[in-house]
Coordinates of C-alpha atoms in Angstrom, one line a residue:
Chain T
M996 CA -24.5 -77.9 -52.4
T997 CA -24.9 -79.3 -48.9
A998 CA -22.2 -79.6 -46.3
E999 CA -22.2 -83.4 -46.5
S1000 CA -21.6 -83.6 -50.3
L1001 CA -18.5 -81.5 -50.1
F1002 CA -16.7 -84.4 -48.5
T1003 CA -18.2 -86.9 -50.8
A1004 CA -16.1 -88.2 -53.7
P1005 CA -17.7 -88.6 -57.2
I1006 CA -20.1 -91.5 -57.6
S1007 CA -18.4 -94.8 -57.9
L1008 CA -18.8 -96.5 -61.2
G1009 CA -18.1 -100.0 -60.0
G1010 CA -15.5 -102.0 -58.2
D1011 CA -12.9 -102.4 -61.0
D1012 CA -13.0 -98.8 -62.2
V1013 CA -9.4 -97.7 -62.5
M1014 CA -8.6 -94.1 -61.5
V1015 CA -4.9 -94.0 -62.0
R1016 CA -2.9 -96.4 -64.3
A1017 CA 0.9 -96.2 -64.5
E1018 CA 2.6 -98.4 -67.1
G1019 CA 6.4 -98.6 -67.0
V1020 CA 6.8 -95.1 -65.9
V1021 CA 10.4 -93.7 -66.2
K1022 CA 11.6 -90.4 -64.9
K1023 CA 15.1 -89.1 -65.4
F1024 CA 16.7 -85.9 -64.2
G1025 CA 19.6 -85.6 -66.6
H1026 CA 21.5 -88.9 -66.2
N1027 CA 19.9 -89.6 -62.9
V1028 CA 17.2 -92.2 -63.2
V1029 CA 14.7 -91.5 -60.4
L1030 CA 11.9 -93.8 -61.6
R1031 CA 12.9 -97.0 -63.4
D1032 CA 9.8 -98.8 -64.0
I1033 CA 6.6 -98.0 -62.1
S1034 CA 3.5 -99.9 -63.0
L1035 CA 0.5 -99.8 -60.7
E1036 CA -3.2 -99.2 -60.7
V1037 CA -5.3 -97.2 -58.3
K1038 CA -9.0 -97.9 -58.3
R1039 CA -11.8 -95.4 -57.7
G1040 CA -12.3 -94.9 -54.0
E1041 CA -9.0 -96.6 -53.2
V1042 CA -6.5 -95.2 -50.7
M1043 CA -3.0 -96.1 -51.6
C1044 CA 0.0 -95.3 -49.4
L1045 CA 3.4 -95.1 -50.9
I1046 CA 6.3 -95.8 -48.5
G1047 CA 10.0 -96.2 -48.9
P1048 CA 13.3 -94.6 -48.1
S1049 CA 14.0 -91.0 -49.1
G1050 CA 15.2 -90.8 -52.7
S1051 CA 13.2 -93.8 -53.7
G1052 CA 11.1 -91.8 -56.1
K1053 CA 7.8 -91.7 -54.2
S1054 CA 7.3 -87.9 -54.4
T1055 CA 8.6 -87.8 -57.9
F1056 CA 6.0 -90.4 -59.0
L1057 CA 3.3 -88.4 -57.2
R1058 CA 4.4 -85.2 -59.0
C1059 CA 4.3 -87.0 -62.3
I1060 CA 0.6 -87.9 -61.8
N1061 CA -0.1 -84.2 -61.5
H1062 CA 2.1 -83.4 -64.4
L1063 CA 4.3 -81.2 -62.2
E1064 CA 7.1 -83.4 -63.6
V1065 CA 7.1 -84.6 -67.2
L1066 CA 7.6 -88.3 -67.8
S1067 CA 10.7 -89.5 -69.5
G1068 CA 9.1 -92.8 -70.5
G1069 CA 6.1 -95.1 -70.0
R1070 CA 2.4 -94.1 -69.8
L1071 CA 0.4 -92.5 -67.1
S1072 CA -3.3 -92.0 -67.2
V1073 CA -5.9 -90.7 -64.8
E1074 CA -9.6 -91.6 -65.4
G1075 CA -8.6 -93.1 -68.7
R1076 CA -7.0 -89.9 -70.0
L1077 CA -3.2 -89.7 -70.6
I1078 CA -1.5 -87.1 -68.5
G1079 CA 0.2 -84.4 -70.5
Y1080 CA -0.4 -85.8 -73.9
R1081 CA -3.2 -86.4 -76.4
E1082 CA -3.0 -89.6 -78.4
K1083 CA -4.3 -89.6 -82.0
N1084 CA -3.8 -92.6 -84.3
G1085 CA -1.0 -93.9 -82.1
V1086 CA 0.9 -90.6 -82.1
L1087 CA 1.4 -88.6 -78.9
F1088 CA 0.9 -84.9 -79.1
E1089 CA 2.1 -82.6 -76.3
M1090 CA -0.8 -80.9 -74.6
K1091 CA -1.2 -77.1 -74.7
P1092 CA -0.6 -75.5 -71.3
N1093 CA -4.3 -74.7 -70.8
E1094 CA -5.2 -78.4 -71.5
A1095 CA -2.7 -79.5 -68.9
A1096 CA -4.1 -76.9 -66.5
A1097 CA -7.6 -78.3 -67.1
Q1098 CA -6.3 -81.8 -66.2
R1099 CA -4.8 -80.6 -63.0
R1100 CA -8.1 -79.1 -61.9
D1101 CA -9.5 -82.6 -61.1
I1102 CA -6.4 -83.7 -59.2
G1103 CA -5.9 -82.2 -55.8
M1104 CA -2.5 -82.0 -54.3
V1105 CA -1.3 -81.4 -50.8
F1106 CA 2.4 -80.6 -50.3
Q1107 CA 4.8 -81.3 -47.5
R1108 CA 5.5 -77.6 -47.0
F1109 CA 1.8 -76.7 -47.3
N1110 CA 2.5 -74.0 -49.9
L1111 CA -0.4 -71.9 -48.8
F1112 CA -0.5 -68.4 -50.4
P1113 CA 0.9 -66.3 -47.6
H1114 CA -0.6 -63.0 -48.8
M1115 CA -4.1 -64.4 -48.6
T1116 CA -6.2 -65.4 -45.6
A1117 CA -7.3 -69.0 -45.0
L1118 CA -10.6 -68.3 -46.7
E1119 CA -9.0 -66.4 -49.6
N1120 CA -6.7 -69.4 -50.1
V1121 CA -9.6 -71.7 -50.4
I1122 CA -11.8 -69.6 -52.7
E1123 CA -8.9 -68.5 -55.0
A1124 CA -8.9 -71.3 -57.5
P1125 CA -12.7 -71.8 -57.7
I1126 CA -13.1 -68.2 -58.6
Q1127 CA -10.1 -67.8 -60.9
V1128 CA -10.2 -71.2 -62.6
K1129 CA -13.8 -72.4 -62.3
K1130 CA -15.2 -68.9 -62.6
M1131 CA -17.4 -69.6 -59.7
P1132 CA -19.4 -66.6 -58.4
K1133 CA -17.6 -65.1 -55.4
A1134 CA -20.5 -65.4 -53.0
Q1135 CA -20.9 -69.1 -53.8
A1136 CA -17.2 -69.7 -53.4
I1137 CA -17.1 -68.0 -50.1
E1138 CA -20.1 -70.0 -48.9
R1139 CA -18.5 -73.3 -49.9
G1140 CA -15.1 -72.2 -48.6
K1141 CA -16.5 -71.6 -45.2
V1142 CA -18.2 -75.0 -45.1
L1143 CA -14.9 -76.7 -46.1
L1144 CA -12.9 -74.8 -43.6
D1145 CA -15.4 -75.7 -41.0
R1146 CA -15.2 -79.3 -41.9
V1147 CA -11.4 -79.4 -41.4
G1148 CA -12.0 -77.8 -38.0
L1149 CA -11.0 -74.2 -38.8
G1150 CA -14.4 -72.6 -38.7
D1151 CA -12.9 -69.8 -36.5
K1152 CA -9.9 -69.1 -38.7
F1153 CA -11.4 -67.8 -41.9
D1154 CA -9.6 -64.5 -41.7
S1155 CA -6.2 -65.7 -40.4
Y1156 CA -3.2 -65.4 -42.5
P1157 CA -1.1 -68.6 -42.8
A1158 CA 1.7 -67.0 -40.8
H1159 CA -0.6 -66.9 -37.8
L1160 CA -1.7 -70.5 -38.1
S1161 CA 0.2 -73.6 -36.7
G1162 CA 1.6 -76.1 -39.1
G1163 CA -1.3 -78.5 -38.6
Q1164 CA -3.8 -75.7 -39.2
Q1165 CA -2.0 -74.6 -42.3
Q1166 CA -2.0 -78.1 -43.7
R1167 CA -5.7 -78.5 -43.0
V1168 CA -6.3 -75.2 -44.9
A1169 CA -4.2 -76.7 -47.7
I1170 CA -6.4 -79.8 -47.8
A1171 CA -9.6 -77.6 -47.8
R1172 CA -8.0 -75.5 -50.7
A1173 CA -7.5 -78.7 -52.7
L1174 CA -11.0 -80.0 -52.0
A1175 CA -12.5 -76.7 -53.1
M1176 CA -11.8 -77.7 -56.7
E1177 CA -13.9 -80.8 -56.2
P1178 CA -11.1 -83.2 -57.3
S1179 CA -11.7 -86.8 -58.1
L1180 CA -8.3 -87.7 -56.9
M1181 CA -6.2 -86.4 -54.0
L1182 CA -2.4 -86.6 -53.9
F1183 CA -0.6 -86.1 -50.6
D1184 CA 3.1 -85.6 -50.6
E1185 CA 4.4 -86.3 -47.1
P1186 CA 1.6 -84.1 -45.6
T1187 CA 2.8 -84.5 -42.0
S1188 CA 6.5 -84.6 -42.4
A1189 CA 7.0 -80.9 -41.8
L1190 CA 4.8 -80.9 -38.7
D1191 CA 5.6 -81.0 -35.0
P1192 CA 4.7 -84.4 -33.7
E1193 CA 1.9 -83.1 -31.6
L1194 CA 0.2 -81.6 -34.7
V1195 CA 0.4 -84.7 -36.9
G1196 CA -2.8 -86.2 -35.5
E1197 CA -5.1 -83.4 -36.5
V1198 CA -4.0 -83.6 -40.1
L1199 CA -4.3 -87.4 -40.2
D1200 CA -7.8 -87.1 -38.7
V1201 CA -8.9 -85.0 -41.6
M1202 CA -7.3 -87.4 -44.1
K1203 CA -9.1 -90.4 -42.4
E1204 CA -12.4 -88.6 -42.7
L1205 CA -11.7 -87.9 -46.3
A1206 CA -10.8 -91.5 -47.0
K1207 CA -14.0 -92.6 -45.3
S1208 CA -16.0 -90.4 -47.6
G1209 CA -14.8 -92.4 -50.5
M1210 CA -12.2 -90.1 -52.0
T1211 CA -9.5 -91.7 -54.1
M1212 CA -6.2 -90.9 -52.4
I1213 CA -2.5 -91.5 -53.1
V1214 CA -0.5 -90.7 -50.0
V1215 CA 3.3 -90.6 -49.7
T1216 CA 3.9 -91.0 -46.0
H1217 CA 6.1 -92.2 -43.2
E1218 CA 3.1 -92.6 -40.9
M1219 CA 2.9 -96.4 -40.8
G1220 CA 0.0 -96.3 -38.3
F1221 CA -2.0 -94.2 -40.8
A1222 CA -1.1 -96.6 -43.6
R1223 CA -2.1 -99.6 -41.6
E1224 CA -5.4 -98.1 -40.5
V1225 CA -6.6 -96.3 -43.5
A1226 CA -4.9 -97.5 -46.7
D1227 CA -6.4 -100.2 -48.9
T1228 CA -3.1 -100.8 -50.6
L1229 CA 0.5 -100.3 -49.4
V1230 CA 3.2 -99.8 -52.0
F1231 CA 6.9 -100.1 -51.0
M1232 CA 9.2 -98.3 -53.4
D1233 CA 13.0 -98.3 -53.4
A1234 CA 15.5 -97.0 -56.0
G1235 CA 12.8 -96.1 -58.5
V1236 CA 10.9 -99.4 -58.6
V1237 CA 7.9 -100.9 -56.8
V1238 CA 9.4 -103.6 -54.6
E1239 CA 6.3 -104.8 -52.9
T1240 CA 2.6 -104.2 -53.0
G1241 CA -0.2 -105.5 -50.9
E1242 CA -2.8 -105.2 -48.2
P1243 CA -1.1 -102.9 -45.6
K1244 CA -1.5 -105.1 -42.5
A1245 CA 0.0 -108.1 -44.4
V1246 CA 2.9 -106.1 -45.8
L1247 CA 3.7 -104.5 -42.5
A1248 CA 3.4 -107.7 -40.5
N1249 CA 4.9 -110.0 -43.0
P1250 CA 7.0 -108.3 -45.6
Q1251 CA 8.1 -110.7 -48.4
H1252 CA 11.0 -108.8 -49.8
N1253 CA 14.4 -108.3 -48.0
R1254 CA 14.5 -104.6 -48.8
T1255 CA 11.0 -104.1 -47.4
K1256 CA 12.0 -106.0 -44.2
A1257 CA 15.2 -103.9 -43.9
F1258 CA 13.2 -100.6 -44.3
L1259 CA 10.4 -101.6 -42.0
S1260 CA 12.8 -102.8 -39.3
K1261 CA 14.1 -99.2 -39.2
V1262 CA 10.9 -97.3 -39.2
L1263 CA 8.5 -99.5 -37.1
Chain Y
M183 CA -15.0 -83.7 -38.3
A184 CA -15.9 -84.0 -34.7
T185 CA -12.8 -82.6 -33.0
K186 CA -11.0 -79.3 -33.4
P187 CA -7.9 -80.3 -31.5
S188 CA -5.5 -77.6 -32.8
T189 CA -7.6 -74.6 -31.8
Q190 CA -7.6 -75.7 -28.2
K191 CA -3.9 -76.3 -28.3
A192 CA -3.1 -73.0 -29.9
S193 CA -5.2 -71.0 -27.4
G194 CA -3.6 -72.9 -24.6
A195 CA -0.1 -72.1 -25.9
N196 CA -0.9 -68.4 -26.3
S197 CA -2.4 -67.7 -23.0
A198 CA 0.4 -66.5 -20.7
P199 CA 0.5 -67.4 -17.0
S200 CA -1.3 -64.9 -14.8
G201 CA 0.7 -61.7 -14.0
S202 CA 0.9 -62.2 -10.3
R203 CA 3.1 -65.3 -10.7
L204 CA 5.6 -63.6 -13.0
A205 CA 9.1 -63.0 -11.6
P206 CA 9.7 -59.3 -10.9
P207 CA 11.4 -57.3 -13.7
I208 CA 15.2 -57.4 -13.7
K209 CA 16.9 -54.5 -11.9
A210 CA 20.4 -53.9 -13.2
V211 CA 22.7 -51.0 -13.8
K212 CA 22.5 -50.2 -17.6
L213 CA 25.7 -50.7 -19.6
R214 CA 27.3 -47.3 -20.1
H215 CA 28.5 -46.1 -23.5
P216 CA 30.7 -43.1 -22.7
F217 CA 32.6 -43.3 -25.9
R218 CA 29.4 -42.8 -27.9
W219 CA 28.7 -39.6 -26.1
I220 CA 32.2 -38.3 -26.7
V221 CA 32.1 -39.0 -30.4
A222 CA 28.6 -37.6 -30.7
G223 CA 29.7 -34.4 -28.9
V224 CA 32.7 -33.9 -31.1
I225 CA 30.5 -34.4 -34.3
V226 CA 27.9 -31.9 -33.0
L227 CA 30.6 -29.4 -32.2
Y228 CA 32.2 -29.7 -35.6
F229 CA 28.9 -29.4 -37.4
A230 CA 27.9 -26.4 -35.4
A231 CA 31.2 -24.8 -36.2
F232 CA 30.5 -25.5 -39.9
V233 CA 27.0 -24.0 -39.8
W234 CA 28.2 -20.9 -37.9
D235 CA 31.1 -20.5 -40.4
A236 CA 28.7 -20.9 -43.4
A237 CA 26.2 -18.4 -41.9
V238 CA 28.7 -15.7 -41.0
N239 CA 32.1 -16.1 -42.8
R240 CA 31.1 -17.2 -46.3
P241 CA 29.3 -14.4 -48.2
V242 CA 29.3 -16.5 -51.4
Y243 CA 26.4 -18.6 -49.9
D244 CA 24.4 -15.4 -50.0
W245 CA 21.6 -16.5 -47.7
A246 CA 19.6 -13.4 -48.5
A247 CA 19.4 -14.6 -52.1
Y248 CA 18.6 -18.1 -50.9
G249 CA 15.7 -16.7 -48.9
K250 CA 14.5 -14.6 -51.8
Y251 CA 14.4 -17.5 -54.3
I252 CA 13.5 -20.5 -52.3
F253 CA 9.8 -19.8 -52.7
D254 CA 10.1 -18.0 -56.0
K255 CA 7.2 -18.9 -58.2
R256 CA 9.5 -19.9 -61.1
I257 CA 11.3 -22.3 -58.8
S258 CA 8.2 -23.9 -57.3
E259 CA 6.7 -24.3 -60.8
A260 CA 10.0 -25.9 -61.9
A261 CA 9.9 -28.2 -58.9
L262 CA 6.4 -29.3 -60.0
V263 CA 7.7 -30.0 -63.5
T264 CA 10.5 -32.1 -62.0
L265 CA 7.9 -34.0 -60.0
E266 CA 5.7 -34.5 -63.1
L267 CA 8.8 -35.8 -65.0
T268 CA 9.5 -38.2 -62.2
V269 CA 5.9 -39.5 -61.9
W270 CA 5.3 -40.0 -65.6
S271 CA 8.7 -41.6 -66.4
M272 CA 8.4 -43.9 -63.4
A273 CA 4.9 -44.9 -64.4
I274 CA 6.2 -45.9 -67.8
A275 CA 9.2 -47.6 -66.2
I276 CA 7.2 -49.7 -63.7
V277 CA 4.6 -50.9 -66.2
L278 CA 7.1 -51.6 -68.9
G279 CA 9.5 -53.1 -66.3
I280 CA 6.9 -55.6 -65.1
V281 CA 6.1 -56.6 -68.7
L282 CA 9.8 -57.1 -69.5
A283 CA 10.4 -59.1 -66.3
V284 CA 7.4 -61.3 -66.9
M285 CA 8.5 -61.8 -70.6
R286 CA 12.1 -62.6 -69.4
L287 CA 10.7 -65.3 -67.1
S288 CA 8.0 -66.6 -69.4
P289 CA 8.4 -70.1 -70.9
N290 CA 8.3 -68.4 -74.4
P291 CA 11.8 -68.1 -75.8
V292 CA 10.7 -65.3 -78.2
F293 CA 9.6 -63.2 -75.3
Q294 CA 12.7 -64.0 -73.4
G295 CA 14.8 -62.9 -76.3
V296 CA 13.0 -59.6 -76.9
S297 CA 13.3 -58.8 -73.2
W298 CA 17.0 -59.6 -73.2
F299 CA 17.6 -57.5 -76.2
Y300 CA 15.8 -54.5 -74.7
L301 CA 17.8 -54.7 -71.5
W302 CA 21.0 -55.1 -73.5
V303 CA 20.4 -51.8 -75.4
F304 CA 18.8 -49.6 -72.8
R305 CA 21.0 -50.7 -69.8
G306 CA 24.1 -50.8 -71.9
T307 CA 24.1 -47.1 -73.0
P308 CA 24.3 -44.1 -70.8
V309 CA 21.0 -42.4 -70.0
Y310 CA 22.5 -39.0 -70.9
V311 CA 23.4 -40.3 -74.4
Q312 CA 19.9 -41.8 -74.7
L313 CA 18.3 -38.4 -73.8
V314 CA 20.4 -36.6 -76.5
F315 CA 19.3 -39.3 -79.0
W316 CA 15.6 -38.8 -78.1
G317 CA 16.1 -35.1 -78.6
L318 CA 17.3 -35.8 -82.1
I319 CA 14.6 -38.3 -82.9
A320 CA 12.8 -35.9 -85.2
A321 CA 15.9 -35.7 -87.4
I322 CA 15.9 -39.5 -87.8
Y323 CA 12.2 -40.4 -87.8
P324 CA 10.3 -37.3 -88.9
T325 CA 6.9 -39.0 -88.4
F326 CA 5.5 -41.8 -86.2
T327 CA 2.8 -43.8 -87.9
L328 CA 0.6 -46.5 -86.4
G329 CA -0.8 -48.8 -89.0
I330 CA -0.1 -51.9 -91.1
P331 CA 3.1 -51.7 -93.3
F332 CA 2.1 -51.0 -96.9
G333 CA -1.5 -51.0 -95.6
P334 CA -3.8 -48.6 -93.9
Q335 CA -2.4 -46.0 -91.6
W336 CA -4.4 -45.0 -88.6
I337 CA -2.5 -42.4 -86.7
S338 CA 0.4 -40.3 -87.9
V339 CA 2.3 -37.8 -85.7
A340 CA 5.1 -35.5 -86.8
A341 CA 8.0 -36.0 -84.3
A342 CA 8.6 -32.2 -84.3
D343 CA 5.0 -31.8 -82.9
V344 CA 5.6 -33.9 -79.8
P345 CA 6.1 -31.6 -76.8
V346 CA 9.7 -31.7 -75.4
F347 CA 8.3 -32.6 -72.0
W348 CA 7.0 -35.9 -73.3
I349 CA 10.1 -36.7 -75.2
A350 CA 12.0 -36.3 -72.0
V351 CA 9.5 -38.5 -70.2
V352 CA 9.8 -41.2 -72.8
G353 CA 13.6 -41.0 -72.8
L354 CA 13.8 -41.3 -69.0
G355 CA 11.0 -43.9 -68.8
L356 CA 12.4 -46.3 -71.4
N357 CA 15.8 -46.2 -69.8
E358 CA 14.5 -46.8 -66.3
A359 CA 12.3 -49.6 -67.5
A360 CA 15.4 -51.7 -68.1
Y361 CA 16.4 -51.3 -64.5
M362 CA 12.9 -51.8 -63.2
A363 CA 12.7 -55.0 -65.2
E364 CA 15.7 -56.4 -63.2
V365 CA 14.2 -55.2 -59.9
V366 CA 10.9 -57.0 -60.7
R367 CA 12.7 -60.1 -62.0
A368 CA 14.6 -60.3 -58.7
G369 CA 11.4 -60.0 -56.8
I370 CA 9.6 -62.7 -58.8
L371 CA 12.6 -65.1 -58.5
S372 CA 12.5 -64.5 -54.7
V373 CA 9.1 -66.2 -54.4
D374 CA 9.4 -69.8 -53.3
S375 CA 8.9 -72.2 -56.2
G376 CA 6.3 -74.1 -54.1
Q377 CA 4.0 -71.2 -54.6
S378 CA 3.8 -71.6 -58.4
E379 CA 3.6 -75.4 -58.0
A380 CA 0.6 -75.0 -55.7
A381 CA -1.0 -72.6 -58.1
R382 CA -0.4 -75.0 -61.0
A383 CA -1.7 -77.9 -59.0
L384 CA -4.9 -76.0 -58.5
G385 CA -5.3 -75.7 -62.3
M386 CA -4.3 -72.1 -62.6
S387 CA -2.6 -71.0 -65.8
W388 CA 0.9 -69.6 -65.9
F389 CA -0.5 -66.1 -66.3
Q390 CA -3.0 -66.5 -63.5
S391 CA -0.4 -67.8 -61.1
M392 CA 1.8 -64.8 -62.0
R393 CA -0.9 -62.3 -61.5
R394 CA -2.6 -63.7 -58.4
V395 CA 0.1 -65.5 -56.6
I396 CA 3.6 -64.7 -57.6
I397 CA 3.6 -60.9 -58.3
P398 CA 1.7 -59.9 -55.2
Q399 CA 4.2 -61.8 -53.1
S400 CA 7.2 -60.4 -54.9
M401 CA 6.0 -56.9 -54.1
R402 CA 7.5 -57.1 -50.7
I403 CA 10.9 -57.6 -52.3
I404 CA 10.3 -55.2 -55.2
I405 CA 9.1 -52.1 -53.3
P406 CA 12.3 -51.1 -51.4
P407 CA 14.5 -51.0 -54.5
T408 CA 11.7 -49.4 -56.5
G409 CA 11.6 -46.6 -53.8
N410 CA 15.3 -46.2 -54.5
E411 CA 14.7 -46.1 -58.2
V412 CA 12.0 -43.3 -57.7
I413 CA 14.4 -41.3 -55.6
S414 CA 17.1 -41.8 -58.1
M415 CA 14.8 -40.8 -61.0
L416 CA 13.9 -37.6 -59.2
K417 CA 17.5 -36.6 -59.4
T418 CA 18.1 -38.1 -62.8
T419 CA 15.5 -35.7 -64.2
S420 CA 18.2 -33.0 -63.9
L421 CA 19.8 -34.6 -67.0
V422 CA 16.8 -33.6 -69.2
A423 CA 18.9 -30.6 -70.3
A424 CA 20.3 -33.1 -72.8
V425 CA 17.1 -33.3 -74.7
P426 CA 17.1 -30.2 -74.4
F427 CA 14.3 -29.5 -71.9
S428 CA 14.9 -26.6 -69.6
L429 CA 11.8 -26.2 -67.4
D430 CA 12.9 -28.6 -64.7
L431 CA 14.1 -27.6 -61.3
Y432 CA 17.9 -27.7 -61.9
M433 CA 17.8 -25.9 -65.3
R434 CA 15.4 -23.3 -64.0
A435 CA 17.7 -22.6 -61.0
R436 CA 20.7 -22.3 -63.4
D437 CA 18.7 -20.0 -65.7
I438 CA 17.8 -17.7 -62.8
A439 CA 21.3 -17.8 -61.4
G440 CA 23.0 -16.9 -64.8
P441 CA 22.0 -13.3 -65.3
I442 CA 22.4 -12.4 -61.5
F443 CA 25.8 -14.2 -61.1
K444 CA 24.6 -16.1 -58.0
P445 CA 25.0 -19.8 -58.9
I446 CA 25.6 -21.0 -55.3
P447 CA 22.5 -19.8 -53.5
L448 CA 20.4 -21.1 -56.4
L449 CA 22.1 -24.5 -56.3
M450 CA 21.2 -24.5 -52.6
V451 CA 17.6 -23.7 -53.5
A452 CA 17.4 -26.5 -56.0
S453 CA 19.0 -29.0 -53.6
S454 CA 16.6 -28.0 -50.8
W455 CA 13.6 -28.8 -53.1
Y456 CA 15.2 -32.1 -54.2
L457 CA 15.8 -33.0 -50.6
L458 CA 12.2 -32.1 -49.6
F459 CA 10.8 -34.4 -52.3
T460 CA 13.1 -37.4 -51.5
S461 CA 12.1 -37.0 -47.8
I462 CA 8.4 -37.2 -48.7
L463 CA 9.1 -40.2 -50.9
M464 CA 10.9 -42.0 -48.1
V465 CA 7.9 -41.6 -45.8
G466 CA 5.6 -43.0 -48.6
Q467 CA 7.9 -45.9 -49.1
Y468 CA 7.8 -46.8 -45.4
Y469 CA 4.0 -47.1 -45.5
L470 CA 4.0 -49.1 -48.8
E471 CA 6.4 -51.6 -47.3
K472 CA 4.2 -52.0 -44.3
R473 CA 1.2 -52.6 -46.5
Y474 CA 2.9 -55.4 -48.5
A475 CA 4.4 -57.1 -45.5
R476 CA 0.9 -58.3 -44.8
G477 CA 0.7 -62.0 -43.9
T478 CA 4.4 -62.5 -43.9
G479 CA 5.0 -62.5 -40.2
F480 CA 7.1 -59.4 -40.7
E481 CA 4.4 -56.9 -40.0
R482 CA 6.0 -55.6 -36.9
M483 CA 9.4 -55.4 -38.5
K484 CA 10.2 -51.8 -38.9
A485 CA 11.2 -50.9 -42.4
S486 CA 14.1 -48.7 -41.7
V487 CA 13.9 -45.4 -43.5
E488 CA 17.5 -44.6 -42.7
S489 CA 18.9 -47.8 -44.3
T490 CA 17.0 -47.2 -47.6
E491 CA 18.5 -43.7 -47.7
E492 CA 22.0 -45.2 -47.5
I493 CA 21.4 -47.3 -50.5
A494 CA 19.7 -44.6 -52.4
T495 CA 22.5 -42.1 -52.4

C-alpha cells in the first residue's frame, strides 16, 4: 500500500458505470413525507453536490444511501446492489444486520458534527474500524492510518484527542477515518456547516483533493463556490423532490426553475 | 495535500503575547465575608462542646470499651468479611447490570422483555425480603441442577451445601444488579446518537459499536452513581442477618456487645470501620472519574468528593 494509492478511488470500469441509482425514493417519518420522489444516478468517479433549503430532504436522502434511514418506498442501489434488501424472484427480503453492516463498509460517511469518537486519539479513531471490522492487523492499520492523517495535513496530531483539535482538524480526521475503510463512495453531510468560517477552507481543500483522485462523492453543502468548482453535477432539492439537475456552472448562472432562482438569489 | 493551514492557525492562536507586554495584575481589596467567619465560629464552638460533653459527661459511650474493641481481631475479621461481601456482590451486580442494560436497549424485543421483567421483580421487592427468601431457598429448591430438562444432568448441587456467605452474596448481587442496570442504561443513553451512527456508518455491528464506542463513553456518566452504589452496598451488607449470616461487621459487633451489655461502644466501633471503608472508596472513585474523563475536555474539572458523599448518604 503506497501513500498515493490511499487517495485513489477504485479502478473506473467505464464512463457509464452507475454507482448510485435512486428510483422514486420515498421517505416518511410518520405522516411527514420528507422525500416524495427522488430519482437520480451518480456515476463512478462523479462528484455530485446536493443543495437546497433546510428541510428539503437532502440529508435524509444521503442517510438513506447509507441505510441509516430505511426507505418507505422506491428503490435505491449502490454498485448494482439494493440497499437494505435482497431481491429473490421479485420478492424483497430484509437484510440481516450483519449484511447491512457489510454494505456500509464500502460507503464512507462524513457528518456535519464530525462524530469523532471522543475517547480515542485521532489515530485510534482512524484505525478503529479497519481493525474491528476488516480484522486488519494492528501494525498495518497504524501504518495506513498515519499515512492517511498525514495526507489530510494532520501528521503531527496522531495522539491528540478530538477535544484538543479545532473543528476543521476534527473534520479532517473524520474524513481520514472514513477513507481508512477504503470506500468506493463517500457521502458528505454538510461537512463544513458546523465550522467557523476561517476553518472551512482546509476541509474543502481535502475534499477537492479527494475529488481529483477520482473518488465518487455525494456532498450535501451550502458552499456554492465548492459546488461550482468541484462538482460534476449539481442537484437542487426542495420539499422532497429534485427540482433541477445539471452542470453546476450552468445551474448556478442560469437556473431554469423559479424555486431554484429564489433559493440561489438568497444564498449567492 | 500541500498545505497544512490549520496547524499554523492553531499554534498562532495558542501562543500568548510575551509576558512583558501584559498589563500588571489587578490590585484590589478582597471582598470580605465576615458572616461566614461568624457562622463557622459558632458551628465549631457547638461541635467542640458536643465532643467535650461526649468525652466527659456521657459514660454510656464507654470510650475505654471503644478503644478496647476497635482493633479487636474479631472486629477486623468481620470488617474483612463485610468488604468481601461488598466486592463479590458488586461484581455480580455490575456484570449482570451491564448485561441487563444492554439487553434492555438491544433491538431484540425478547431481550428487552426479559430485562424489563427482571427489573420489575428485583427492584419491586425489598432487599431485606429477598435476603430472607434466599435464606429459605433450600426449602423451596433442595437441589440446583445444570443440564437439559429430561436429558443429561451435568452438575447438581444441594442448596443446603452452599455456604451461607455465597447465598448472601447472590442475594445482594441479584438485587443490586437491577439498580446497576438502570445506572448503566442512563449512561448508555447519555452518549450522543451521532456516535452510534458514526460507528454504524463505518460498518461496525451493533455489538461492536456498543463495546468499542458507546460503553467506554458512557463510563464517565456511569462511574459516579456506581461509586454511590458501592458505598450503599457496603452499608446494605449489614442486612445479611436476614439470610441469616452473622459474620459481617454489624452482626459481629452486636454479638460481642450482647454478653457484655455494651451496645453503644460497639456500634461506634462498627460505624468507625464503615466510615473508614467509605472514605477509601471515595478516594478510589475520584481517581476512576479522572481516568474516564479522558478526551472529554473535562480533564481538569475536579470531581468533587464532597458532592458525591452528599448523594451517597
